[in-house]
Amino acid sequence: TRTGRTSMFSGLVFCADCGAKMYYGATNNYKPQNAFFDCSVHWKDKEKCSTHYIRESVLERLVLHHIQMVTDHILHHKDYFVSVMGQQMRLESTEKIQISRKKLERSQKRITELKRLFIKIYEDNAAGRLSDDRFDMMSQSYEAEQKQLEEEAQNLQQEIEVQERQIENLE
């Protein structure tokens, strides 16, 4: 806005009728308590959407009330909530483990391939089919990639272990 202020709801508020973004603004006196959101389509074409706006203070009260209702519901149905959240967390952790294992497997395959390629260029260099300069360049490239992949593989292995422990310690 011209005041330089932004709202925690900026980019999250949409018009109930047309679905367009609602822009954050302030009245002419620029008082924070008068800040509001209004429909972006209405600004461009008043025929497509009538003026829709909501004061930021009203939006804050509505969101707070909703948070309180959800929290109250969770407190009254704690066992169900814990069960549902546990299932969701297990599912997410299992998916993350599968993705990490696939990445780890690809990294390990590439590391094995790099070792094979390094042996091949060494043999080609020893046989005179590859110049010393070319050998040095290729070996440095392979070694750098292998080092990076080994670090990535170690990080992925640690991530898998963390996710597995998280599943075990879900409670």
mmCIF file with all atom_site columns, C-alpha atoms in Angstrom, residues 1-3 5 23-38 43 53-56:
data_model
loop_
_atom_site.group_PDB
_atom_site.id
_atom_site.type_symbol
_atom_site.label_atom_id
_atom_site.label_alt_id
_atom_site.label_comp_id
_atom_site.label_asym_id
_atom_site.label_entity_id
_atom_site.label_seq_id
_atom_site.pdbx_PDB_ins_code
_atom_site.Cartn_x
_atom_site.Cartn_y
_atom_site.Cartn_z
_atom_site.occupancy
_atom_site.B_iso_or_equiv
_atom_site.pdbx_formal_charge
_atom_site.auth_seq_id
_atom_site.auth_comp_id
_atom_site.auth_asym_id
_atom_site.auth_atom_id
_atom_site.pdbx_PDB_model_num
ATOM 1  C CA . THR A 1 1  ? 0.000   0.000  0.000  1.00 0.00 ? 1  THR A CA 1
ATOM 2  C CA . ARG A 1 2  ? 1.011   3.634  -0.107 1.00 0.00 ? 2  ARG A CA 1
ATOM 3  C CA . THR A 1 3  ? 1.556   3.418  3.637  1.00 0.00 ? 3  THR A CA 1
ATOM 4  C CA . ARG A 1 5  ? 2.126   -1.726 5.373  1.00 0.00 ? 5  ARG A CA 1
ATOM 5  C CA . TYR A 1 23 ? -6.316  -6.187 -2.599 1.00 0.00 ? 23 TYR A CA 1
ATOM 6  C CA . TYR A 1 24 ? -5.179  -4.760 0.709  1.00 0.00 ? 24 TYR A CA 1
ATOM 7  C CA . GLY A 1 25 ? -5.788  -1.064 1.191  1.00 0.00 ? 25 GLY A CA 1
ATOM 8  C CA . ALA A 1 26 ? -6.334  1.699  3.683  1.00 0.00 ? 26 ALA A CA 1
ATOM 9  C CA . THR A 1 27 ? -8.747  4.609  3.922  1.00 0.00 ? 27 THR A CA 1
ATOM 10 C CA . ASN A 1 28 ? -7.690  8.183  3.294  1.00 0.00 ? 28 ASN A CA 1
ATOM 11 C CA . ASN A 1 29 ? -6.698  8.690  6.930  1.00 0.00 ? 29 ASN A CA 1
ATOM 12 C CA . TYR A 1 30 ? -4.331  5.651  6.729  1.00 0.00 ? 30 TYR A CA 1
ATOM 13 C CA . LYS A 1 31 ? -5.329  4.413  10.190 1.00 0.00 ? 31 LYS A CA 1
ATOM 14 C CA . PRO A 1 32 ? -4.481  0.709  10.649 1.00 0.00 ? 32 PRO A CA 1
ATOM 15 C CA . GLN A 1 33 ? -7.890  -0.043 12.189 1.00 0.00 ? 33 GLN A CA 1
ATOM 16 C CA . ASN A 1 34 ? -9.516  1.085  8.919  1.00 0.00 ? 34 ASN A CA 1
ATOM 17 C CA . ALA A 1 35 ? -7.454  -1.202 6.665  1.00 0.00 ? 35 ALA A CA 1
ATOM 18 C CA . PHE A 1 36 ? -9.506  -3.393 4.343  1.00 0.00 ? 36 PHE A CA 1
ATOM 19 C CA . PHE A 1 37 ? -9.468  -5.852 1.440  1.00 0.00 ? 37 PHE A CA 1
ATOM 20 C CA . ASP A 1 38 ? -11.486 -5.182 -1.690 1.00 0.00 ? 38 ASP A CA 1
ATOM 21 C CA . TRP A 1 43 ? -11.572 -2.078 -9.589 1.00 0.00 ? 43 TRP A CA 1
ATOM 22 C CA . TYR A 1 53 ? -14.718 -5.641 0.734  1.00 0.00 ? 53 TYR A CA 1
ATOM 23 C CA . ILE A 1 54 ? -13.966 -6.705 4.264  1.00 0.00 ? 54 ILE A CA 1
ATOM 24 C CA . ARG A 1 55 ? -12.185 -4.802 6.981  1.00 0.00 ? 55 ARG A CA 1
ATOM 25 C CA . GLU A 1 56 ? -8.961  -6.394 8.127  1.00 0.00 ? 56 GLU A CA 1
#
